[in-house]
Protein backbone atom coordinates (compact mmCIF):
# COMPACT_ATOMS: atom_id res chain seq x y z
CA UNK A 1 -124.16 109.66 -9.99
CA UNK A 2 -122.85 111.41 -6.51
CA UNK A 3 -120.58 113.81 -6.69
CA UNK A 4 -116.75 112.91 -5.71
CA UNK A 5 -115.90 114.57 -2.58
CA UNK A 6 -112.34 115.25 -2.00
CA UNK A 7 -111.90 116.16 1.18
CA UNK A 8 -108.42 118.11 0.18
CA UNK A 9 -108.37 120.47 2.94
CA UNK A 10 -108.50 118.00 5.68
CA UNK A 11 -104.53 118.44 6.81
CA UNK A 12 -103.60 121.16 9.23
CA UNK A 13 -100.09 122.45 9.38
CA UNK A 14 -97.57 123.79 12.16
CA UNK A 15 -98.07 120.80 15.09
CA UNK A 16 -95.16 120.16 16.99
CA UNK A 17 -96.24 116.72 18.00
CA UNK A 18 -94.45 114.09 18.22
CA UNK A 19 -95.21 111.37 15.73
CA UNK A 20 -94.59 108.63 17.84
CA UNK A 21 -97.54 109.58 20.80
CA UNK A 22 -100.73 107.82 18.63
CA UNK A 23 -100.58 104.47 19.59
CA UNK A 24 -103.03 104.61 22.05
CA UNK A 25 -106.73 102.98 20.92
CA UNK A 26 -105.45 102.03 17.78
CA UNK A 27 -107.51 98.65 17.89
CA UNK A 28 -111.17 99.48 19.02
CA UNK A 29 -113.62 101.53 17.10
CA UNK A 30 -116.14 100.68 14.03
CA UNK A 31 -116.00 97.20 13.29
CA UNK A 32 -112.85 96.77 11.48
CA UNK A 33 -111.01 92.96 10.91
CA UNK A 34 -107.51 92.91 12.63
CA UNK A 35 -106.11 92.62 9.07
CA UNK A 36 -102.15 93.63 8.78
CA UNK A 37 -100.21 94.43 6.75
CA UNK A 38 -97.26 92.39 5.20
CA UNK A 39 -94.32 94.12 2.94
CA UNK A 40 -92.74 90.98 1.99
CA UNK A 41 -94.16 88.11 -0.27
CA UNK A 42 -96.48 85.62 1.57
CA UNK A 43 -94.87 81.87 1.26
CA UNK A 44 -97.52 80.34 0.27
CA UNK A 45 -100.23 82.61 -1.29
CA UNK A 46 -103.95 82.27 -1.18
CA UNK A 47 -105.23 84.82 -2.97
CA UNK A 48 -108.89 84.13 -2.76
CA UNK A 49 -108.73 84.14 0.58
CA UNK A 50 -106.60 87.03 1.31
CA UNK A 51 -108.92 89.21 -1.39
CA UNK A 52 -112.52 88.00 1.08
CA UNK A 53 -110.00 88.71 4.45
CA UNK A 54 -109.36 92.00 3.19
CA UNK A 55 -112.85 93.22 2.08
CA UNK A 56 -114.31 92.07 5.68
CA UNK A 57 -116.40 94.94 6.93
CA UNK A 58 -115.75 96.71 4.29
CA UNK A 59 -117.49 100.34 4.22
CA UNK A 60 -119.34 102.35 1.49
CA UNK A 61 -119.31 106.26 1.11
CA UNK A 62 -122.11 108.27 -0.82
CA UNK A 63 -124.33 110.69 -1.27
CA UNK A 64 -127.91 112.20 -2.13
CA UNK A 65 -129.50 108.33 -1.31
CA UNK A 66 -132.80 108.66 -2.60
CA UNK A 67 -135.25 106.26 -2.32
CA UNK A 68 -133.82 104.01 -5.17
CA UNK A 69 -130.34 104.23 -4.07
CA UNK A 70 -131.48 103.41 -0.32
CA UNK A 71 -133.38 100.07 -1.34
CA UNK A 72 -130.07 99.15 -3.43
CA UNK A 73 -127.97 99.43 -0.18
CA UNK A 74 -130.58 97.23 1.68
CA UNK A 75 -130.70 94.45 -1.06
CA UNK A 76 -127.03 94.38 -1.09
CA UNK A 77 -124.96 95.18 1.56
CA UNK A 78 -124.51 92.90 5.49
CA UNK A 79 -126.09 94.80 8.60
CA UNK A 80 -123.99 96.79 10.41
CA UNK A 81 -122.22 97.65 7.54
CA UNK A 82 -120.68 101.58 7.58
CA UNK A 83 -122.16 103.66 5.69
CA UNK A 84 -120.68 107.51 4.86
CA UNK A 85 -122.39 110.34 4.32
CA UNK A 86 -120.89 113.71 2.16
CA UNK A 87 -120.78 116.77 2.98
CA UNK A 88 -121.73 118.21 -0.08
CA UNK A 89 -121.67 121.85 -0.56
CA UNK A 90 -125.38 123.59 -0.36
CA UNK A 91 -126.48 120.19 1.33
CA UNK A 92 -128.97 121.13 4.47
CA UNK A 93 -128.39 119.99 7.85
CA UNK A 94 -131.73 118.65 7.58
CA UNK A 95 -131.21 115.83 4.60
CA UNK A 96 -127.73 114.61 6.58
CA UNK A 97 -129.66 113.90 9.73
CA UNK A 98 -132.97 112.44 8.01
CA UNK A 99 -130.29 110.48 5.82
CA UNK A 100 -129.04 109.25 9.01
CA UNK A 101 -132.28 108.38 10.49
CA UNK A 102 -133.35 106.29 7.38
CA UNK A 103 -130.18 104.37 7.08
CA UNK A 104 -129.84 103.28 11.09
CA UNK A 105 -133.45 102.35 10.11
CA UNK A 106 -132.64 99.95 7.58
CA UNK A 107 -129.61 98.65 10.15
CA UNK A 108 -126.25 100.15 8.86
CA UNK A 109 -124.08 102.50 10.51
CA UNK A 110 -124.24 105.82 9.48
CA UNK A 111 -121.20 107.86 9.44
CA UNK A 112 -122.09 111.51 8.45
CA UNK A 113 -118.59 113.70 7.03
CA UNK A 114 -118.61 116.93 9.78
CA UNK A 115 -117.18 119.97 7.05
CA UNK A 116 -115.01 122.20 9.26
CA UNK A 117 -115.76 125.07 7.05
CA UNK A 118 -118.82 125.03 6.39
CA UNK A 119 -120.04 125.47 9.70
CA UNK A 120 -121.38 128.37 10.65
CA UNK A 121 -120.41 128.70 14.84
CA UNK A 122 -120.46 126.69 17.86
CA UNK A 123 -124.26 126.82 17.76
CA UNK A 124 -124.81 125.27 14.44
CA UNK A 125 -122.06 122.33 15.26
CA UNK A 126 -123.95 121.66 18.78
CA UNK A 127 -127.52 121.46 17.35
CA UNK A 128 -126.19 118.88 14.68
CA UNK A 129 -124.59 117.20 16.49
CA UNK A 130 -127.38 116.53 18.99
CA UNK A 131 -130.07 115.43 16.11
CA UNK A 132 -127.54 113.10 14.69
CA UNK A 133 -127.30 111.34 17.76
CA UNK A 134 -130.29 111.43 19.23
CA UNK A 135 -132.14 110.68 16.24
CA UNK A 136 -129.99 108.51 14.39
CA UNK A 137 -128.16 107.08 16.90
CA UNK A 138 -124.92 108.47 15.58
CA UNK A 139 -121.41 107.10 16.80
CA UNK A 140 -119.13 108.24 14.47
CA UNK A 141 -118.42 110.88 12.13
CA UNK A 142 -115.83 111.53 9.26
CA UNK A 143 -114.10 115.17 10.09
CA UNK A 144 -112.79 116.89 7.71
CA UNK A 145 -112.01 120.38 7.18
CA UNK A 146 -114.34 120.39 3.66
CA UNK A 147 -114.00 122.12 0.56
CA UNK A 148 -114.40 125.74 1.41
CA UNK A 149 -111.33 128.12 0.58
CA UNK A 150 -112.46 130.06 3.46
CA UNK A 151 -114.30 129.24 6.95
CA UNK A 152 -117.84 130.06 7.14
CA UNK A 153 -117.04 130.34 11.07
CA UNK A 154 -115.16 129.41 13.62
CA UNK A 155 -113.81 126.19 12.56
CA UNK A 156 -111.42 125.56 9.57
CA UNK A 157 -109.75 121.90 10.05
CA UNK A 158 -110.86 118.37 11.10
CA UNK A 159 -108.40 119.63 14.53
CA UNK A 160 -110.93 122.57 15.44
CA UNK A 161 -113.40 119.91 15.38
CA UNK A 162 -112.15 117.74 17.64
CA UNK A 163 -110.61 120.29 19.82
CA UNK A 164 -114.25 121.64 20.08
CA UNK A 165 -115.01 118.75 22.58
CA UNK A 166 -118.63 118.95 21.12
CA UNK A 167 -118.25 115.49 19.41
CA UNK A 168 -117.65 114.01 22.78
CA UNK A 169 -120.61 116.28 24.61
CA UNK A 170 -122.97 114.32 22.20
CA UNK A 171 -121.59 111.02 22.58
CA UNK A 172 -119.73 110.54 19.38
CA UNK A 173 -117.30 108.47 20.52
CA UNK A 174 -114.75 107.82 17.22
CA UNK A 175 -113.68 109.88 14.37
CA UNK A 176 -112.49 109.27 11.20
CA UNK A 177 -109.94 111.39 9.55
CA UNK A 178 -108.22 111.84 6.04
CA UNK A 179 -104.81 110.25 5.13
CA UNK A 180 -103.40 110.80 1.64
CA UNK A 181 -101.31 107.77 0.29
CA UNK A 182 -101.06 109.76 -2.96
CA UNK A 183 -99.46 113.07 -1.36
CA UNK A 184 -101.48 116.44 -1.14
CA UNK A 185 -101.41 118.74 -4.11
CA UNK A 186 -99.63 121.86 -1.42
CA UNK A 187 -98.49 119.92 1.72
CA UNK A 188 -95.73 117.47 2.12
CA UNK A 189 -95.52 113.63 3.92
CA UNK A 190 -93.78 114.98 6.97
CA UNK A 191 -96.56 117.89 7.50
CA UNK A 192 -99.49 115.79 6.78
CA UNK A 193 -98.08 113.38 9.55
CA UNK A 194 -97.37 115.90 11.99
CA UNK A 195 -100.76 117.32 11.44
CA UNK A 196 -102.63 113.42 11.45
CA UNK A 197 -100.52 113.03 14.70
CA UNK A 198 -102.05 115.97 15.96
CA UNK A 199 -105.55 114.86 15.73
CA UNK A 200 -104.91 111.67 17.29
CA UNK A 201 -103.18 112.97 20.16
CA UNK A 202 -105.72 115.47 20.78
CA UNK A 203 -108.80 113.14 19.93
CA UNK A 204 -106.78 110.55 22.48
CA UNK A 205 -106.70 113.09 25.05
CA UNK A 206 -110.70 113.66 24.92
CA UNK A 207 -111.36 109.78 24.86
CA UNK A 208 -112.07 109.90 21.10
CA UNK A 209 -111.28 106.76 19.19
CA UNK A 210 -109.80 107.84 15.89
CA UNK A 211 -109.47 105.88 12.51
CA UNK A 212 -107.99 106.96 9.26
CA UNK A 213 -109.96 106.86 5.34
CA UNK A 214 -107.64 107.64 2.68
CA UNK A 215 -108.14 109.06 -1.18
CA UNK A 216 -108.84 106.99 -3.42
CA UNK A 217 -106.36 105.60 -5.30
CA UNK A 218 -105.51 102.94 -8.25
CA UNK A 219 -102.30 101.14 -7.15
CA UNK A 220 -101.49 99.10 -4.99
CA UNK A 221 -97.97 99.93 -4.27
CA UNK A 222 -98.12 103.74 -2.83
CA UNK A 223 -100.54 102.81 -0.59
CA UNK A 224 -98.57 100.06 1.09
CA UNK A 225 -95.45 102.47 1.23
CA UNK A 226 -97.49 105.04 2.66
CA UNK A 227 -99.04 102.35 5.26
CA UNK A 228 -95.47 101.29 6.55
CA UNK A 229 -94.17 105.06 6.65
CA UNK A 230 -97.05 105.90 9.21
CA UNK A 231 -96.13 102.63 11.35
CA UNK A 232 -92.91 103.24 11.23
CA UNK A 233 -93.87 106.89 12.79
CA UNK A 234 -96.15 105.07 15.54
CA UNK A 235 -99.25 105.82 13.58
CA UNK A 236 -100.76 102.99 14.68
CA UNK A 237 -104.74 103.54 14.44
CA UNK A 238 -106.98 101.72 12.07
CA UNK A 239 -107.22 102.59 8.42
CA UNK A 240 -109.70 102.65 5.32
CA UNK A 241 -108.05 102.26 2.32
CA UNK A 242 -110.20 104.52 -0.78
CA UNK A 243 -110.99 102.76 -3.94
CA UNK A 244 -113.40 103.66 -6.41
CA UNK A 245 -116.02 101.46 -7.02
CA UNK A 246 -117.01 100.12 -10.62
CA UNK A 247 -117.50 103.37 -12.60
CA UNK A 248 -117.29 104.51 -15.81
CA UNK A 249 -113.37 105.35 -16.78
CA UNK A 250 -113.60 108.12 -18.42
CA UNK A 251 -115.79 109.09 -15.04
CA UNK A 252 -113.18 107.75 -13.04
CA UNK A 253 -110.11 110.23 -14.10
CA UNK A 254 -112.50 113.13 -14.13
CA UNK A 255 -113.07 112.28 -10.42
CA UNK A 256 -108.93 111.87 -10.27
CA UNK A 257 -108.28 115.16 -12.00
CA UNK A 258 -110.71 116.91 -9.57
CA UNK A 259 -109.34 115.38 -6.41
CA UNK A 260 -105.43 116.10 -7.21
CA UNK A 261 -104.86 112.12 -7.62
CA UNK A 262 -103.23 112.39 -10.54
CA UNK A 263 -99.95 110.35 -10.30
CA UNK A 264 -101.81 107.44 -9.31
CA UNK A 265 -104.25 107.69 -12.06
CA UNK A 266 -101.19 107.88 -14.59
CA UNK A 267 -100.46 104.46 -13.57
CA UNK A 268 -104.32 103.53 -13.76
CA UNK A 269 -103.53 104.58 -18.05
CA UNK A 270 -100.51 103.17 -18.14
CA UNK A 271 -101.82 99.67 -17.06
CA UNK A 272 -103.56 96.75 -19.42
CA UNK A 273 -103.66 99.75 -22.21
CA UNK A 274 -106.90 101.20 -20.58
CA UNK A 275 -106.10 104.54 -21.88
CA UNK A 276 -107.10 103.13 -25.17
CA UNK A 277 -111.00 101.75 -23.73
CA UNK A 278 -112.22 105.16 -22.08
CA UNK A 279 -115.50 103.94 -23.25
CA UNK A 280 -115.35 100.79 -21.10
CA UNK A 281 -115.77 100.14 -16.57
CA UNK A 282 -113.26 99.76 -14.14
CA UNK A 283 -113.40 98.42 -11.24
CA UNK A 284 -111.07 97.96 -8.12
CA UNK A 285 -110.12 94.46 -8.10
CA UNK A 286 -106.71 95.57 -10.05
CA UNK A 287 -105.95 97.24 -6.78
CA UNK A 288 -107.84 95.08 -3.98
CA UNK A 289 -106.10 91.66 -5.20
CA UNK A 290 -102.12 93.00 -5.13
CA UNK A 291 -103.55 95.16 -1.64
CA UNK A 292 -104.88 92.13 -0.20
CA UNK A 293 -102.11 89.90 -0.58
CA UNK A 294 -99.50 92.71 0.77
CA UNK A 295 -102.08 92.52 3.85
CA UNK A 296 -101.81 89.36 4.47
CA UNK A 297 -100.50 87.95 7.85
CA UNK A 298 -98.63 90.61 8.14
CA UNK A 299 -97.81 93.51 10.80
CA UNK A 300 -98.54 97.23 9.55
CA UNK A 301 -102.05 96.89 11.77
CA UNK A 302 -105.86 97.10 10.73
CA UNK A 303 -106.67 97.59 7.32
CA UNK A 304 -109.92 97.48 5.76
CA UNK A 305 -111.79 98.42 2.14
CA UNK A 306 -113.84 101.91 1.78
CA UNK A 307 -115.73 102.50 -1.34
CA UNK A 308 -116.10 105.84 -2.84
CA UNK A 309 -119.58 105.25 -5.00
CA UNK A 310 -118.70 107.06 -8.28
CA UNK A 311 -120.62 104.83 -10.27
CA UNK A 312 -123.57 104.74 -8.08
CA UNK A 313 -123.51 103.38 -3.97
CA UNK A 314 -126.41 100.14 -5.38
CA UNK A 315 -123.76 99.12 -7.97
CA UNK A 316 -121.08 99.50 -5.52
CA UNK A 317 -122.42 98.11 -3.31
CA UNK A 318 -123.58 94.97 -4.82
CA UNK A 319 -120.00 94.60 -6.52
CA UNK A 320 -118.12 94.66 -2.87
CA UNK A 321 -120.75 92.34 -1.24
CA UNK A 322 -120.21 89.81 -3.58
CA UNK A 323 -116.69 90.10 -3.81
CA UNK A 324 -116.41 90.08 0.13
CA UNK A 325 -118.81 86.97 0.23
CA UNK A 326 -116.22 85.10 -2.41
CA UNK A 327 -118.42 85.39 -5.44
CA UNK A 328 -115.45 86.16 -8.16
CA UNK A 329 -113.40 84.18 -10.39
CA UNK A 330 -109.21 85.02 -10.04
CA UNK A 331 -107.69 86.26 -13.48
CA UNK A 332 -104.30 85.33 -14.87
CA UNK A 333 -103.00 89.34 -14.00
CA UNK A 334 -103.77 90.96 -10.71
CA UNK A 335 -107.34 91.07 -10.55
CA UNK A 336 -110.52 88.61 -10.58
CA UNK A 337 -113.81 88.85 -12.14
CA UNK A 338 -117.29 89.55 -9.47
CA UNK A 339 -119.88 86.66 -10.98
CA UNK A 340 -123.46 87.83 -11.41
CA UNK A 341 -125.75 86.46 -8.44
């Protein structure tokens, strides 16, 4: 099972920017549905229909695909579909861009996380950059400032990345960047909005296309707060909402615990009493049904699913593709059932 990646250190600090100057490209990039999002309730709800509107191009994050795991992603998931790559610590340059290569191969679009830190110098950044796209046919990467407490070189937040205009050089022409709809374990809202201002400014000043992928998270609620409190800074640009796909609990709030989400995985035990089944799977459609219907015909912008492969990026991804395709059965609660193909 891959490791969860937290991506914690992604935020700079200290931007003067303004928050209302990243409204610029907010609607072109990867292949995202122009879903919005709606605060109030919808008149007359269709929840099967909102639930397969929201998971529309969809996207998957994992990592260490072997062969197994790489057959499981073909059998299941659309072409095209996005496909992230960690950064994990120790990983070579090597795997990430023969990764890459295999999955543009097989017809999905590889989007490789860039680890600020753990980048050695401008060198190292320019020669990976150039294999990834010239071998792999690489777009669009994930920046993020990675897990390091230090920098291995120059480089030390998603911003130095961008700033390096070395994405650009190689024809990487969109970047995805972190967004926390849980909070940061050190850094408050209004500095983790100044400093996701900052990237899109800068990234909009280069001709970079910028989109955001959150944490992952288990309720539905801080996550649509946190979506109208960017758009109602001008933070306009596409975003990914995190969920965990079907894992293991007990898995699941180890991953939590690791990755600082821990108020929203309070709620996660509070709800249905699944503190007392630790034993026992969850899976997101607690979350995706109550999300989906808040993003209904509404006007927060483009909102789409990203799953965060705890339990495994096959199961994952067979469990999103038939959900997205309409294959589940609506509970009396908040969720609905996937049906076996």
């Amino acid at each position: 099972m891959p490791r969860a990646r937290c991506c914690n250190s992604t935020a700079g600090s200290g931007s003067s920017t303004s928050l209302t100057s990243s409204r610029a490209g907010a609607s072109e990039g990867l292949q995202m549905p122009a879903t919005a999002v709606k605060l109030q309730t919808v008149e007359t709800p269709d929840p099967a229909r909102h639930i397969r509107e929201f998971l529309n191009g969809f996207s998957v994050e994992a990592s260490g695909l072997d062969d197994a795991a790489l057959l499981g992603l073909k059998t299941a998931l659309p072409a095209g579909t996005a496909v992230y790559l960690t950064a994990l610590p120790g990983r070579a340059p090597d795997q990430t861009v023969e990764t890459a290569m295999r999955l543009r191969a097989l017809g999905f679009e590889p989007v490789p996380h860039i680890a600020a830190r753990s980048i050695a110098d401008h060198g190292a950044l320019d020669e990976l950059l150039a294999r990834l796209a010239a071998l792999a046919q690489v777009r669009c990467v994930l920046a993020v400032a990675g897990d390091r407490d230090m920098p291995l070189g120059p480089f030390g937040s998603a911003l130095d990345l961008i700033e390096s205009g070395l994405l650009q050089r190689h024809g990487i022409t969109e970047a995805g960047i972190a967004g926390y709809p849980d909070g940061h374990r050190r850094i408050g809202f209004d500095t983790l909005a100044r400093a996701l201002a900052a990237k899109i400014e800068t990234a909009d000043h280069t001709g970079l296309r910028v989109h955001i992928v959150t944490q992952f998270g288990f309720e539905a609620a801080p996550i649509v707060d946190w979506l109208r409190r960017l758009r109602d800074l001008g933070i306009e640009q596409p975003v990914r909402v995190g969920m965990a796909g079907p894992v293991s609990l007990s898995a699941l709030l180890r991953y939590a615990r690791h990755c600082g989400v821990r108020a929203s995985a309070q709620g996660l035990t509070r709800n249905a009493g699944l503190v007392k089944h630790l034993i026992g799977w969850h899976a997101p459609d607690g979350l995706i049904r109550p999300l989906a219907e808040a993003c209904a015909g509404g006007r927060l912008g483009q909102v789409a699913a990203h799953f965060y492969s705890f339990g495994g990026a096959a199961a994952t991804s067979r469990w999103a593709a038939a959900a997205a395709s309409g294959r589940f059965v609506l509970d009396r609660t908040d969720g609905f059932r996937v049906e076996p193909p």
